[in-house]
PDB file of C-alpha atoms in Angstrom:
ATOM      1  CA  MET A   6      60.971 -48.998  -5.008  1.00 32.00           C
ATOM      2  CA  THR A   7      61.689 -48.924  -1.273  1.00 32.00           C
ATOM      3  CA  GLU A   8      59.441 -51.949  -0.764  1.00 35.00           C
ATOM      4  CA  THR A   9      61.245 -53.827  -3.505  1.00 32.00           C
ATOM      5  CA  LEU A  10      64.725 -53.018  -2.244  1.00 30.00           C
ATOM      6  CA  THR A  11      63.916 -54.098   1.298  1.00 32.00           C
ATOM      7  CA  ALA A  12      62.072 -57.272   0.263  1.00 36.00           C
ATOM      8  CA  PRO A  13      63.616 -60.582   1.276  1.00 37.00           C
ATOM      9  CA  ALA A  14      66.231 -62.201  -0.568  1.00 36.00           C
ATOM     10  CA  ARG A  15      65.459 -64.183  -3.645  1.00 38.00           C
ATOM     11  CA  ALA A  16      67.990 -62.339  -5.745  1.00 39.00           C
ATOM     12  CA  GLU A  17      66.592 -62.283  -9.236  1.00 40.00           C
ATOM     13  CA  GLN A  18      62.977 -61.480  -8.398  1.00 41.00           C
ATOM     14  CA  PRO A  19      63.700 -58.256  -6.466  1.00 44.00           C
ATOM     15  CA  ARG A  20      66.056 -57.105  -9.202  1.00 44.00           C
ATOM     16  CA  ARG A  21      63.419 -57.605 -11.893  1.00 48.00           C
ATOM     17  CA  GLY A  22      60.797 -55.973  -9.694  1.00 47.00           C
ATOM     18  CA  THR A  23      63.001 -52.944  -9.056  1.00 46.00           C
ATOM     19  CA  LEU A  24      63.759 -52.484 -12.754  1.00 48.00           C
ATOM     20  CA  ARG A  25      60.072 -52.763 -13.647  1.00 58.00           C
ATOM     21  CA  THR A  26      59.144 -50.289 -10.891  1.00 56.00           C
ATOM     22  CA  VAL A  27      61.588 -47.722 -12.276  1.00 51.00           C
ATOM     23  CA  LEU A  28      60.954 -48.201 -15.992  1.00 55.00           C
ATOM     24  CA  MET A  29      57.150 -48.465 -16.057  1.00 63.00           C
ATOM     25  CA  PRO A  30      56.417 -44.925 -14.759  1.00 64.00           C
ATOM     26  CA  LEU A  31      59.207 -43.585 -16.991  1.00 61.00           C
ATOM     27  CA  ALA A  32      57.641 -45.222 -20.039  1.00 64.00           C
ATOM     28  CA  LEU A  33      54.122 -44.028 -19.192  1.00 68.00           C
ATOM     29  CA  ASP A  34      55.039 -40.485 -18.131  1.00 73.00           C
ATOM     30  CA  VAL A  35      57.779 -39.706 -20.660  1.00 75.00           C
ATOM     31  CA  ALA A  36      58.062 -42.114 -23.599  1.00 81.00           C
ATOM     32  CA  ALA A  37      54.366 -42.805 -24.227  1.00 83.00           C
ATOM     33  CA  PRO A  38      53.161 -39.153 -24.223  1.00 85.00           C
ATOM     34  CA  MET A  39      56.076 -38.094 -26.437  1.00 87.00           C
ATOM     35  CA  ALA A  40      55.429 -40.899 -28.935  1.00 88.00           C
ATOM     36  CA  CYS A  41      51.701 -40.123 -28.858  1.00 89.00           C
ATOM     37  CA  TYR A  42      52.316 -36.439 -29.644  1.00 88.00           C
ATOM     38  CA  TYR A  43      54.623 -37.077 -32.599  1.00 89.00           C
ATOM     39  CA  LEU A  44      52.326 -39.799 -33.946  1.00 92.00           C
ATOM     40  CA  LEU A  45      49.173 -37.678 -33.764  1.00 89.00           C
ATOM     41  CA  HIS A  46      50.757 -34.396 -34.891  1.00 87.00           C
ATOM     42  CA  GLY A  47      53.306 -35.702 -37.381  1.00 86.00           C
ATOM     43  CA  ALA A  48      51.640 -38.783 -38.863  1.00 85.00           C
ATOM     44  CA  PHE A  49      47.938 -37.934 -38.566  1.00 87.00           C
ATOM     45  CA  GLY A  50      48.088 -34.147 -38.848  1.00 88.00           C
ATOM     46  CA  ALA A  51      46.346 -33.363 -35.560  1.00 89.00           C
ATOM     47  CA  SER A  52      46.819 -29.862 -34.198  1.00 88.00           C
ATOM     48  CA  GLU A  53      49.490 -29.260 -31.565  1.00 87.00           C
ATOM     49  CA  VAL A  54      46.811 -28.558 -28.957  1.00 87.00           C
ATOM     50  CA  ALA A  55      44.909 -31.759 -29.712  1.00 88.00           C
ATOM     51  CA  ALA A  56      48.070 -33.895 -29.873  1.00 87.00           C
ATOM     52  CA  LEU A  57      49.383 -32.515 -26.574  1.00 86.00           C
ATOM     53  CA  GLY A  58      45.954 -32.805 -24.953  1.00 84.00           C
ATOM     54  CA  VAL A  59      45.606 -36.484 -25.841  1.00 85.00           C
ATOM     55  CA  SER A  60      49.194 -37.294 -24.886  1.00 85.00           C
ATOM     56  CA  GLY A  61      48.691 -35.526 -21.558  1.00 81.00           C
ATOM     57  CA  VAL A  62      45.881 -37.928 -20.682  1.00 83.00           C
ATOM     58  CA  ILE A  63      48.340 -40.853 -20.436  1.00 81.00           C
ATOM     59  CA  PRO A  64      50.210 -39.737 -17.268  1.00 81.00           C
ATOM     60  CA  ALA A  65      46.938 -38.497 -15.768  1.00 81.00           C
ATOM     61  CA  VAL A  66      45.393 -41.961 -16.196  1.00 84.00           C
ATOM     62  CA  ARG A  67      48.476 -43.534 -14.583  1.00 80.00           C
ATOM     63  CA  VAL A  68      48.087 -41.292 -11.519  1.00 80.00           C
ATOM     64  CA  VAL A  69      44.368 -42.107 -11.244  1.00 83.00           C
ATOM     65  CA  ALA A  70      45.120 -45.834 -11.575  1.00 83.00           C
ATOM     66  CA  GLY A  71      47.679 -45.541  -8.775  1.00 80.00           C
ATOM     67  CA  ILE A  72      45.184 -43.765  -6.533  1.00 80.00           C
ATOM     68  CA  VAL A  73      42.551 -46.445  -7.185  1.00 85.00           C
ATOM     69  CA  ARG A  74      45.049 -49.274  -6.681  1.00 84.00           C
ATOM     70  CA  ASP A  75      46.498 -47.897  -3.439  1.00 78.00           C
ATOM     71  CA  ARG A  76      43.175 -46.469  -2.241  1.00 78.00           C
ATOM     72  CA  THR A  77      44.949 -43.365  -1.005  1.00 74.00           C
ATOM     73  CA  LEU A  78      45.718 -39.891  -2.355  1.00 65.00           C
ATOM     74  CA  ASN A  79      49.101 -38.503  -1.365  1.00 62.00           C
ATOM     75  CA  GLY A  80      49.982 -34.872  -1.882  1.00 64.00           C
ATOM     76  CA  LEU A  81      52.322 -35.383  -4.839  1.00 64.00           C
ATOM     77  CA  ALA A  82      49.872 -37.623  -6.711  1.00 68.00           C
ATOM     78  CA  GLY A  83      47.078 -35.114  -6.164  1.00 72.00           C
ATOM     79  CA  LEU A  84      49.275 -32.229  -7.292  1.00 72.00           C
ATOM     80  CA  THR A  85      50.430 -34.101 -10.405  1.00 73.00           C
ATOM     81  CA  LEU A  86      46.857 -34.970 -11.358  1.00 77.00           C
ATOM     82  CA  ALA A  87      45.605 -31.416 -10.753  1.00 79.00           C
ATOM     83  CA  VAL A  88      48.400 -29.862 -12.847  1.00 76.00           C
ATOM     84  CA  ASN A  89      47.850 -32.321 -15.711  1.00 75.00           C
ATOM     85  CA  VAL A  90      44.107 -31.723 -15.791  1.00 80.00           C
ATOM     86  CA  ALA A  91      44.566 -27.935 -15.522  1.00 78.00           C
ATOM     87  CA  GLY A  92      47.152 -27.967 -18.316  1.00 75.00           C
ATOM     88  CA  ILE A  93      44.893 -29.950 -20.653  1.00 76.00           C
ATOM     89  CA  ALA A  94      41.888 -27.745 -19.906  1.00 80.00           C
ATOM     90  CA  LEU A  95      43.856 -24.493 -20.239  1.00 75.00           C
ATOM     91  CA  SER A  96      45.345 -25.579 -23.557  1.00 74.00           C
ATOM     92  CA  PHE A  97      41.918 -26.260 -25.064  1.00 78.00           C
ATOM     93  CA  VAL A  98      40.375 -23.087 -23.589  1.00 80.00           C
ATOM     94  CA  THR A  99      43.155 -20.790 -24.805  1.00 80.00           C
ATOM     95  CA  GLY A 100      44.006 -22.732 -27.951  1.00 83.00           C
ATOM     96  CA  ASP A 101      47.679 -22.319 -27.016  1.00 84.00           C
ATOM     97  CA  ALA A 102      49.721 -25.528 -27.036  1.00 85.00           C
ATOM     98  CA  ARG A 103      52.488 -23.780 -25.103  1.00 88.00           C
ATOM     99  CA  MET A 104      50.308 -23.802 -21.987  1.00 84.00           C
ATOM    100  CA  MET A 105      50.470 -27.599 -22.035  1.00 81.00           C
ATOM    101  CA  ILE A 106      54.271 -27.435 -22.056  1.00 84.00           C
ATOM    102  CA  ALA A 107      54.323 -24.745 -19.370  1.00 87.00           C
ATOM    103  CA  LYS A 108      52.255 -26.845 -16.956  1.00 82.00           C
ATOM    104  CA  ASP A 109      55.211 -29.226 -16.547  1.00 80.00           C
ATOM    105  CA  SER A 110      57.408 -26.365 -15.369  1.00 87.00           C
ATOM    106  CA  ALA A 111      54.640 -25.295 -12.997  1.00 85.00           C
ATOM    107  CA  LEU A 112      54.705 -28.730 -11.378  1.00 83.00           C
ATOM    108  CA  SER A 113      58.492 -28.529 -10.942  1.00 87.00           C
ATOM    109  CA  GLY A 114      58.113 -25.025  -9.504  1.00 90.00           C
ATOM    110  CA  VAL A 115      55.549 -26.013  -6.883  1.00 88.00           C
ATOM    111  CA  ILE A 116      57.591 -29.060  -5.849  1.00 88.00           C
ATOM    112  CA  SER A 117      60.788 -27.002  -5.618  1.00 92.00           C
ATOM    113  CA  LEU A 118      59.182 -24.339  -3.425  1.00 92.00           C
ATOM    114  CA  PHE A 119      57.731 -27.007  -1.145  1.00 90.00           C
ATOM    115  CA  MET A 120      61.145 -28.666  -0.847  1.00 92.00           C
ATOM    116  CA  MET A 121      62.924 -25.418  -0.037  1.00 93.00           C
ATOM    117  CA  LEU A 122      60.307 -24.394   2.522  1.00 92.00           C
ATOM    118  CA  THR A 123      60.509 -27.718   4.356  1.00 92.00           C
ATOM    119  CA  ALA A 124      64.327 -27.473   4.343  1.00 93.00           C
ATOM    120  CA  PHE A 125      63.949 -24.866   7.084  1.00 90.00           C
ATOM    121  CA  THR A 126      61.635 -26.996   9.234  1.00 90.00           C
ATOM    122  CA  ALA A 127      62.260 -29.852  11.656  1.00 87.00           C
ATOM    123  CA  ARG A 128      61.182 -32.395   8.999  1.00 88.00           C
ATOM    124  CA  PRO A 129      62.746 -31.725   5.567  1.00 92.00           C
ATOM    125  CA  VAL A 130      60.595 -33.513   3.002  1.00 90.00           C
ATOM    126  CA  MET A 131      63.458 -35.492   1.440  1.00 92.00           C
ATOM    127  CA  THR A 132      64.689 -36.930   4.739  1.00 93.00           C
ATOM    128  CA  PRO A 133      62.416 -40.038   4.939  1.00 91.00           C
ATOM    129  CA  GLY A 134      63.511 -41.282   1.520  1.00 89.00           C
ATOM    130  CA  MET A 135      67.175 -40.604   2.274  1.00 93.00           C
ATOM    131  CA  ARG A 136      66.885 -42.360   5.641  1.00 93.00           C
ATOM    132  CA  ALA A 137      65.348 -45.467   4.056  1.00 91.00           C
ATOM    133  CA  PHE A 138      68.151 -45.565   1.491  1.00 91.00           C
ATOM    134  CA  ILE A 139      70.959 -45.105   4.047  1.00 94.00           C
ATOM    135  CA  THR A 140      69.716 -47.317   6.879  1.00 93.00           C
ATOM    136  CA  ARG A 141      67.921 -49.941   4.724  1.00 91.00           C
ATOM    137  CA  GLY A 142      65.967 -51.022   7.802  1.00 89.00           C
ATOM    138  CA  ASN A 143      69.111 -52.221   9.596  1.00 93.00           C
ATOM    139  CA  PRO A 144      68.463 -51.865  13.381  1.00 93.00           C
ATOM    140  CA  VAL A 145      72.048 -50.798  14.144  1.00 93.00           C
ATOM    141  CA  ARG A 146      72.005 -48.116  11.442  1.00 94.00           C
ATOM    142  CA  GLU A 147      68.524 -46.990  12.504  1.00 95.00           C
ATOM    143  CA  ALA A 148      69.769 -46.575  16.071  1.00 94.00           C
ATOM    144  CA  ALA A 149      72.818 -44.670  14.805  1.00 95.00           C
ATOM    145  CA  TRP A 150      70.521 -42.341  12.825  1.00 96.00           C
ATOM    146  CA  GLU A 151      68.391 -41.677  15.917  1.00 94.00           C
ATOM    147  CA  ARG A 152      71.443 -40.776  18.010  1.00 94.00           C
ATOM    148  CA  LEU A 153      72.762 -38.450  15.325  1.00 95.00           C
ATOM    149  CA  ALA A 154      69.399 -36.783  14.662  1.00 93.00           C
ATOM    150  CA  SER A 155      69.947 -34.120  17.324  1.00 91.00           C
ATOM    151  CA  SER A 156      73.433 -33.203  16.079  1.00 93.00           C
ATOM    152  CA  ALA A 157      73.704 -29.720  14.542  1.00 94.00           C
ATOM    153  CA  ARG A 158      76.062 -30.999  11.836  1.00 94.00           C
ATOM    154  CA  PHE A 159      73.672 -33.826  10.973  1.00 96.00           C
ATOM    155  CA  ARG A 160      70.675 -31.474  10.828  1.00 95.00           C
ATOM    156  CA  ARG A 161      72.548 -29.070   8.535  1.00 95.00           C
ATOM    157  CA  ALA A 162      73.304 -31.916   6.128  1.00 95.00           C
ATOM    158  CA  GLU A 163      69.631 -32.961   6.189  1.00 95.00           C
ATOM    159  CA  ARG A 164      68.481 -29.439   5.353  1.00 95.00           C
ATOM    160  CA  ARG A 165      71.174 -29.056   2.726  1.00 96.00           C
ATOM    161  CA  PHE A 166      70.072 -32.296   0.999  1.00 96.00           C
ATOM    162  CA  THR A 167      66.472 -31.133   0.642  1.00 94.00           C
ATOM    163  CA  GLY A 168      67.511 -27.558  -0.221  1.00 95.00           C
ATOM    164  CA  ILE A 169      69.774 -28.725  -3.050  1.00 96.00           C
ATOM    165  CA  TRP A 170      66.989 -30.850  -4.506  1.00 95.00           C
ATOM    166  CA  GLY A 171      64.675 -27.841  -4.290  1.00 95.00           C
ATOM    167  CA  GLY A 172      67.216 -25.706  -6.140  1.00 96.00           C
ATOM    168  CA  ALA A 173      67.631 -28.333  -8.876  1.00 95.00           C
ATOM    169  CA  MET A 174      63.871 -28.512  -9.416  1.00 94.00           C
ATOM    170  CA  LEU A 175      63.611 -24.706  -9.447  1.00 95.00           C
ATOM    171  CA  ALA A 176      66.295 -24.518 -12.149  1.00 95.00           C
ATOM    172  CA  ASP A 177      64.310 -27.095 -14.143  1.00 94.00           C
ATOM    173  CA  CYS A 178      61.158 -25.006 -13.716  1.00 94.00           C
ATOM    174  CA  VAL A 179      62.809 -21.811 -14.987  1.00 95.00           C
ATOM    175  CA  ALA A 180      64.537 -23.517 -17.929  1.00 95.00           C
ATOM    176  CA  ARG A 181      61.363 -25.278 -19.093  1.00 93.00           C
ATOM    177  CA  LEU A 182      59.222 -22.168 -18.636  1.00 93.00           C
ATOM    178  CA  ILE A 183      61.580 -20.105 -20.789  1.00 95.00           C
ATOM    179  CA  GLY A 184      61.701 -22.856 -23.400  1.00 95.00           C
ATOM    180  CA  ALA A 185      57.912 -23.232 -23.442  1.00 92.00           C
ATOM    181  CA  PHE A 186      57.434 -19.660 -24.667  1.00 92.00           C
ATOM    182  CA  THR A 187      60.552 -19.190 -26.804  1.00 95.00           C
ATOM    183  CA  LEU A 188      61.163 -22.512 -28.609  1.00 94.00           C
ATOM    184  CA  PRO A 189      58.961 -24.438 -31.062  1.00 93.00           C
ATOM    185  CA  VAL A 190      56.441 -26.720 -29.342  1.00 90.00           C
ATOM    186  CA  SER A 191      57.736 -29.758 -31.252  1.00 90.00           C
ATOM    187  CA  THR A 192      61.206 -29.078 -29.842  1.00 93.00           C
ATOM    188  CA  MET A 193      60.025 -28.630 -26.273  1.00 93.00           C
ATOM    189  CA  VAL A 194      58.088 -31.912 -26.341  1.00 90.00           C
ATOM    190  CA  TRP A 195      61.408 -33.793 -26.167  1.00 92.00           C
ATOM    191  CA  LEU A 196      63.642 -31.052 -24.721  1.00 94.00           C
ATOM    192  CA  SER A 197      61.363 -30.680 -21.684  1.00 91.00           C
ATOM    193  CA  ASN A 198      62.124 -34.281 -20.724  1.00 88.00           C
ATOM    194  CA  VAL A 199      65.853 -33.786 -21.310  1.00 92.00           C
ATOM    195  CA  LEU A 200      65.858 -30.745 -19.011  1.00 93.00           C
ATOM    196  CA  LEU A 201      64.026 -32.687 -16.300  1.00 89.00           C
ATOM    197  CA  ILE A 202      66.457 -35.615 -16.521  1.00 90.00           C
ATOM    198  CA  ALA A 203      69.399 -33.176 -16.390  1.00 93.00           C
ATOM    199  CA  ALA A 204      67.949 -31.572 -13.251  1.00 93.00           C
ATOM    200  CA  LEU A 205      67.512 -34.985 -11.629  1.00 91.00           C
ATOM    201  CA  VAL A 206      71.096 -35.985 -12.452  1.00 92.00           C
ATOM    202  CA  VAL A 207      72.444 -32.708 -11.052  1.00 94.00           C
ATOM    203  CA  GLY A 208      70.279 -33.143  -7.959  1.00 94.00           C
ATOM    204  CA  LEU A 209      71.553 -36.680  -7.404  1.00 93.00           C
ATOM    205  CA  LEU A 210      75.212 -35.704  -7.797  1.00 95.00           C
ATOM    206  CA  VAL A 211      75.241 -32.443  -5.842  1.00 96.00           C
ATOM    207  CA  ALA A 212      72.836 -33.523  -3.084  1.00 95.00           C
ATOM    208  CA  GLY A 213      74.797 -36.759  -2.776  1.00 94.00           C
ATOM    209  CA  ALA A 214      78.098 -34.937  -2.442  1.00 95.00           C
ATOM    210  CA  PHE A 215      76.942 -32.335   0.082  1.00 95.00           C
ATOM    211  CA  GLY A 216      73.949 -33.980   1.769  1.00 95.00           C
ATOM    212  CA  SER A 217      73.417 -37.726   1.750  1.00 94.00           C
ATOM    213  CA  GLY A 218      77.137 -38.510   1.349  1.00 95.00           C
ATOM    214  CA  PRO A 219      78.198 -36.802   4.609  1.00 95.00           C
ATOM    215  CA  ILE A 220      75.147 -38.238   6.392  1.00 96.00           C
ATOM    216  CA  MET A 221      75.970 -41.757   5.221  1.00 95.00           C
ATOM    217  CA  MET A 222      79.537 -41.319   6.500  1.00 95.00           C
ATOM    218  CA  MET A 223      78.276 -40.095   9.885  1.00 95.00           C
ATOM    219  CA  VAL A 224      75.845 -43.015  10.167  1.00 95.00           C
ATOM    220  CA  ASN A 225      78.546 -45.526   9.173  1.00 94.00           C
ATOM    221  CA  ASN A 226      80.987 -44.156  11.757  1.00 93.00           C
ATOM    222  CA  GLU A 227      78.328 -44.045  14.456  1.00 93.00           C
ATOM    223  CA  ALA A 228      77.207 -47.598  13.693  1.00 91.00           C
ATOM    224  CA  LYS A 229      80.771 -48.935  13.803  1.00 87.00           C
ATOM    225  CA  GLY A 230      81.287 -47.328  17.184  1.00 79.00           C
ATOM    226  CA  VAL A 231      78.552 -49.447  18.819  1.00 54.00           C
ATOM    227  CA  ARG A 232      79.348 -52.816  17.247  1.00 47.00           C
TER     228      ARG A 232
END
């Protein structure tokens, strides 16, 4: 998405590219597995374990295709693939479909802990993405960011941004883990996605208000001061 947003300016093509970049992973990771589960389990009478196992292959294949296409394995892609494969294997070994649901919460849990740990380091993990969004490659804004980077107030906002995202993902992990072992599997197939989307919306709003929002204001003020 960052590449698309910063691409040069033929207006309609970047917009279509951005929309496709956002919607394709959403369709393959959320809509397709959910439809596959309900089709196999509801229409063809497959067991919950088999239906979830087959539907879980779809996002795993997408991750593998991305690795092959980009010829690189980043940490998040590797973690996503490992959790998907482990969830599928564990479901078939134990015969418990709930393990397939629980693996999604495990992924959120690992990501949240990583986010919160890096929030206390010199390089919070969410900072590069936030910087690209705020500066958009503009040299004046990049220079303003560099000057502000040593400010205690700026650093607190950076850490707060990543910490809030970590908290949102941890809440998602706990909610989905509880649901996986207390609610019917057929309910959690769709509710798991709703809980994730809710966590992302909360993360965007709260982290924006207390993290990226103040940072954007500081960068704007700093950039105006040198023009």
